[in-house]
């Protein structure tokens, strides 16, 4: 299903999840309140996953609009929507005391980390295919 939206989306989602697992395994040893750390981290990872999927859907919608001006407006509106949603989630976390904010922020950064590391994964995958 994810590949129908965007060819790069499955790799991006996988990278976000791997990043979350790595942060979970390493960070859990550094904090006293392990439950709040984990909750905050996975809320942030969930936000990153939401942002990746919403971004792919928004790009698809913007491309199908047809006009450059309409596509720009759609892209800007979609980006603002994503940022507002993440901000509301982080504010709700603070207000409801659901988890630690710093791990949640690092979880949201999983989108960026995954996007930067994805070309490396593709090179390693292609190198492995050539050896086979």
PDB file of C-alpha atoms in Angstrom:
ATOM      1  CA  UNK A   1       0.000   0.000   0.000  1.00  0.00           C
ATOM      2  CA  UNK A   2       2.773   2.449   0.893  1.00  0.00           C
ATOM      3  CA  UNK A   3       4.552   1.811  -2.402  1.00  0.00           C
ATOM      4  CA  UNK A   4       1.445   2.906  -4.308  1.00  0.00           C
ATOM      5  CA  UNK A   5       1.769   6.365  -2.766  1.00  0.00           C
ATOM      6  CA  UNK A   6       5.501   6.816  -3.321  1.00  0.00           C
ATOM      7  CA  UNK A   7       8.361   4.489  -4.247  1.00  0.00           C
ATOM      8  CA  UNK A   8      10.571   5.846  -1.443  1.00  0.00           C
ATOM      9  CA  UNK A   9       7.926   5.701   1.295  1.00  0.00           C
ATOM     10  CA  UNK A  10       8.418   2.071   2.436  1.00  0.00           C
ATOM     11  CA  UNK A  11      12.144   2.665   2.902  1.00  0.00           C
ATOM     12  CA  UNK A  12      11.467   5.901   4.737  1.00  0.00           C
ATOM     13  CA  UNK A  13       8.979   4.213   7.091  1.00  0.00           C
ATOM     14  CA  UNK A  14      11.376   1.329   7.709  1.00  0.00           C
ATOM     15  CA  UNK A  15      14.174   3.790   8.485  1.00  0.00           C
ATOM     16  CA  UNK A  16      11.987   5.649  10.980  1.00  0.00           C
ATOM     17  CA  UNK A  17      11.089   2.411  12.758  1.00  0.00           C
ATOM     18  CA  UNK A  18      14.712   1.199  12.866  1.00  0.00           C
ATOM     19  CA  UNK A  19      15.749   4.606  14.218  1.00  0.00           C
ATOM     20  CA  UNK A  20      13.050   4.312  16.903  1.00  0.00           C
ATOM     21  CA  UNK A  21      14.225   0.857  17.919  1.00  0.00           C
ATOM     22  CA  UNK A  22      17.840   2.046  18.135  1.00  0.00           C
ATOM     23  CA  UNK A  23      16.849   5.029  20.282  1.00  0.00           C
ATOM     24  CA  UNK A  24      14.732   2.775  22.470  1.00  0.00           C
ATOM     25  CA  UNK A  25      17.544   0.289  23.013  1.00  0.00           C
ATOM     26  CA  UNK A  26      20.211   2.894  23.734  1.00  0.00           C
ATOM     27  CA  UNK A  27      18.202   5.541  25.565  1.00  0.00           C
ATOM     28  CA  UNK A  28      16.388   3.253  27.959  1.00  0.00           C
ATOM     29  CA  UNK A  29      19.636   2.753  29.884  1.00  0.00           C
ATOM     30  CA  UNK A  30      20.215   6.481  30.351  1.00  0.00           C
ATOM     31  CA  UNK A  31      16.960   7.535  32.031  1.00  0.00           C
ATOM     32  CA  UNK A  32      15.309   6.837  35.354  1.00  0.00           C
ATOM     33  CA  UNK A  33      11.682   7.051  34.187  1.00  0.00           C
ATOM     34  CA  UNK A  34      11.752   4.373  31.500  1.00  0.00           C
ATOM     35  CA  UNK A  35       7.996   4.356  30.887  1.00  0.00           C
ATOM     36  CA  UNK A  36       7.765   8.101  30.212  1.00  0.00           C
ATOM     37  CA  UNK A  37      10.905   7.917  28.022  1.00  0.00           C
ATOM     38  CA  UNK A  38       9.441   5.096  25.935  1.00  0.00           C
ATOM     39  CA  UNK A  39       6.029   6.726  25.703  1.00  0.00           C
ATOM     40  CA  UNK A  40       7.500  10.031  24.585  1.00  0.00           C
ATOM     41  CA  UNK A  41       9.813   8.376  22.074  1.00  0.00           C
ATOM     42  CA  UNK A  42       7.100   6.296  20.432  1.00  0.00           C
ATOM     43  CA  UNK A  43       4.674   9.211  20.308  1.00  0.00           C
ATOM     44  CA  UNK A  44       7.404  11.088  18.441  1.00  0.00           C
ATOM     45  CA  UNK A  45       8.034   8.117  16.145  1.00  0.00           C
ATOM     46  CA  UNK A  46       4.284   7.949  15.485  1.00  0.00           C
ATOM     47  CA  UNK A  47       4.330  11.641  14.554  1.00  0.00           C
ATOM     48  CA  UNK A  48       7.254  11.014  12.194  1.00  0.00           C
ATOM     49  CA  UNK A  49       5.378   8.150  10.540  1.00  0.00           C
ATOM     50  CA  UNK A  50       2.282  10.327  10.201  1.00  0.00           C
ATOM     51  CA  UNK A  51       4.355  13.102   8.658  1.00  0.00           C
ATOM     52  CA  UNK A  52       6.014  10.748   6.144  1.00  0.00           C
ATOM     53  CA  UNK A  53       2.731   9.227   4.984  1.00  0.00           C
ATOM     54  CA  UNK A  54       0.934  12.583   4.897  1.00  0.00           C
ATOM     55  CA  UNK A  55       3.823  14.097   2.950  1.00  0.00           C
ATOM     56  CA  UNK A  56       3.620  11.351   0.323  1.00  0.00           C
ATOM     57  CA  UNK A  57      -0.131  11.840   0.014  1.00  0.00           C
ATOM     58  CA  UNK A  58       0.293  15.613  -0.238  1.00  0.00           C
ATOM     59  CA  UNK A  59       2.903  15.315  -2.979  1.00  0.00           C
ATOM     60  CA  UNK A  60       0.607  13.010  -4.933  1.00  0.00           C
ATOM     61  CA  UNK A  61      -2.290  15.459  -4.539  1.00  0.00           C
ATOM     62  CA  UNK A  62      -0.143  18.464  -5.481  1.00  0.00           C
ATOM     63  CA  UNK A  63       1.127  16.758  -8.632  1.00  0.00           C
ATOM     64  CA  UNK A  64      -2.389  15.859  -9.694  1.00  0.00           C
ATOM     65  CA  UNK A  65      -3.659  19.450  -9.331  1.00  0.00           C
ATOM     66  CA  UNK A  66      -2.138  20.436 -12.647  1.00  0.00           C
ATOM     67  CA  UNK A  67      -1.263  24.091 -12.078  1.00  0.00           C
ATOM     68  CA  UNK A  68       1.976  25.256 -10.529  1.00  0.00           C
ATOM     69  CA  UNK A  69       0.281  27.858  -8.346  1.00  0.00           C
ATOM     70  CA  UNK A  70      -2.268  25.351  -7.041  1.00  0.00           C
ATOM     71  CA  UNK A  71       0.456  22.808  -6.338  1.00  0.00           C
ATOM     72  CA  UNK A  72       2.477  25.377  -4.356  1.00  0.00           C
ATOM     73  CA  UNK A  73      -0.555  26.343  -2.276  1.00  0.00           C
ATOM     74  CA  UNK A  74      -1.419  22.697  -1.613  1.00  0.00           C
ATOM     75  CA  UNK A  75       2.161  21.892  -0.601  1.00  0.00           C
ATOM     76  CA  UNK A  76       2.409  24.853   1.775  1.00  0.00           C
ATOM     77  CA  UNK A  77      -1.000  24.155   3.330  1.00  0.00           C
ATOM     78  CA  UNK A  78      -0.116  20.482   3.830  1.00  0.00           C
ATOM     79  CA  UNK A  79       3.225  21.313   5.442  1.00  0.00           C
ATOM     80  CA  UNK A  80       1.595  23.779   7.812  1.00  0.00           C
ATOM     81  CA  UNK A  81      -1.057  21.186   8.697  1.00  0.00           C
ATOM     82  CA  UNK A  82       1.651  18.625   9.564  1.00  0.00           C
ATOM     83  CA  UNK A  83       3.550  21.081  11.754  1.00  0.00           C
ATOM     84  CA  UNK A  84       0.410  22.175  13.593  1.00  0.00           C
ATOM     85  CA  UNK A  85      -0.579  18.562  14.270  1.00  0.00           C
ATOM     86  CA  UNK A  86       2.877  17.713  15.652  1.00  0.00           C
ATOM     87  CA  UNK A  87       2.836  20.868  17.773  1.00  0.00           C
ATOM     88  CA  UNK A  88      -0.603  19.966  19.147  1.00  0.00           C
ATOM     89  CA  UNK A  89       0.575  16.445  19.965  1.00  0.00           C
ATOM     90  CA  UNK A  90       3.623  17.779  21.820  1.00  0.00           C
ATOM     91  CA  UNK A  91       1.524  20.332  23.731  1.00  0.00           C
ATOM     92  CA  UNK A  92      -0.980  17.598  24.640  1.00  0.00           C
ATOM     93  CA  UNK A  93       1.902  15.453  25.867  1.00  0.00           C
ATOM     94  CA  UNK A  94       3.046  18.264  28.166  1.00  0.00           C
ATOM     95  CA  UNK A  95      -0.447  19.063  29.372  1.00  0.00           C
ATOM     96  CA  UNK A  96      -1.457  15.449  30.011  1.00  0.00           C
ATOM     97  CA  UNK A  97       2.017  14.394  31.245  1.00  0.00           C
ATOM     98  CA  UNK A  98       2.083  11.497  28.777  1.00  0.00           C
ATOM     99  CA  UNK A  99       5.805  11.238  28.176  1.00  0.00           C
ATOM    100  CA  UNK A 100       9.100  13.040  28.027  1.00  0.00           C
ATOM    101  CA  UNK A 101       9.263  15.828  25.461  1.00  0.00           C
ATOM    102  CA  UNK A 102      12.938  15.451  24.492  1.00  0.00           C
ATOM    103  CA  UNK A 103      12.596  11.804  23.392  1.00  0.00           C
ATOM    104  CA  UNK A 104       9.405  12.774  21.541  1.00  0.00           C
ATOM    105  CA  UNK A 105      11.324  15.504  19.720  1.00  0.00           C
ATOM    106  CA  UNK A 106      14.092  13.019  18.871  1.00  0.00           C
ATOM    107  CA  UNK A 107      11.397  10.639  17.616  1.00  0.00           C
ATOM    108  CA  UNK A 108      10.013  13.306  15.288  1.00  0.00           C
ATOM    109  CA  UNK A 109      13.564  13.858  14.025  1.00  0.00           C
ATOM    110  CA  UNK A 110      13.454  10.228  12.896  1.00  0.00           C
ATOM    111  CA  UNK A 111      11.857  11.479   9.678  1.00  0.00           C
ATOM    112  CA  UNK A 112      14.925  13.603   8.903  1.00  0.00           C
ATOM    113  CA  UNK A 113      17.406  10.933   9.962  1.00  0.00           C
ATOM    114  CA  UNK A 114      15.654   8.312   7.854  1.00  0.00           C
ATOM    115  CA  UNK A 115      15.574  10.626   4.837  1.00  0.00           C
ATOM    116  CA  UNK A 116      19.308  11.299   5.124  1.00  0.00           C
ATOM    117  CA  UNK A 117      20.258   7.640   5.649  1.00  0.00           C
ATOM    118  CA  UNK A 118      17.960   6.245   2.951  1.00  0.00           C
ATOM    119  CA  UNK A 119      20.419   6.744   0.047  1.00  0.00           C
ATOM    120  CA  UNK A 120      22.994   4.741   2.011  1.00  0.00           C
ATOM    121  CA  UNK A 121      20.498   1.890   2.432  1.00  0.00           C
ATOM    122  CA  UNK A 122      19.788   1.927  -1.306  1.00  0.00           C
ATOM    123  CA  UNK A 123      23.504   1.805  -2.141  1.00  0.00           C
ATOM    124  CA  UNK A 124      24.046  -1.105   0.241  1.00  0.00           C
ATOM    125  CA  UNK A 125      21.018  -2.912  -1.193  1.00  0.00           C
ATOM    126  CA  UNK A 126      22.185  -2.369  -4.775  1.00  0.00           C
ATOM    127  CA  UNK A 127      25.701  -3.532  -3.920  1.00  0.00           C
ATOM    128  CA  UNK A 128      24.254  -6.672  -2.343  1.00  0.00           C
ATOM    129  CA  UNK A 129      22.144  -7.334  -5.477  1.00  0.00           C
ATOM    130  CA  UNK A 130      25.201  -6.999  -7.735  1.00  0.00           C
ATOM    131  CA  UNK A 131      27.132  -9.551  -5.646  1.00  0.00           C
ATOM    132  CA  UNK A 132      24.307 -12.094  -5.879  1.00  0.00           C
TER     133      UNK A 132
END
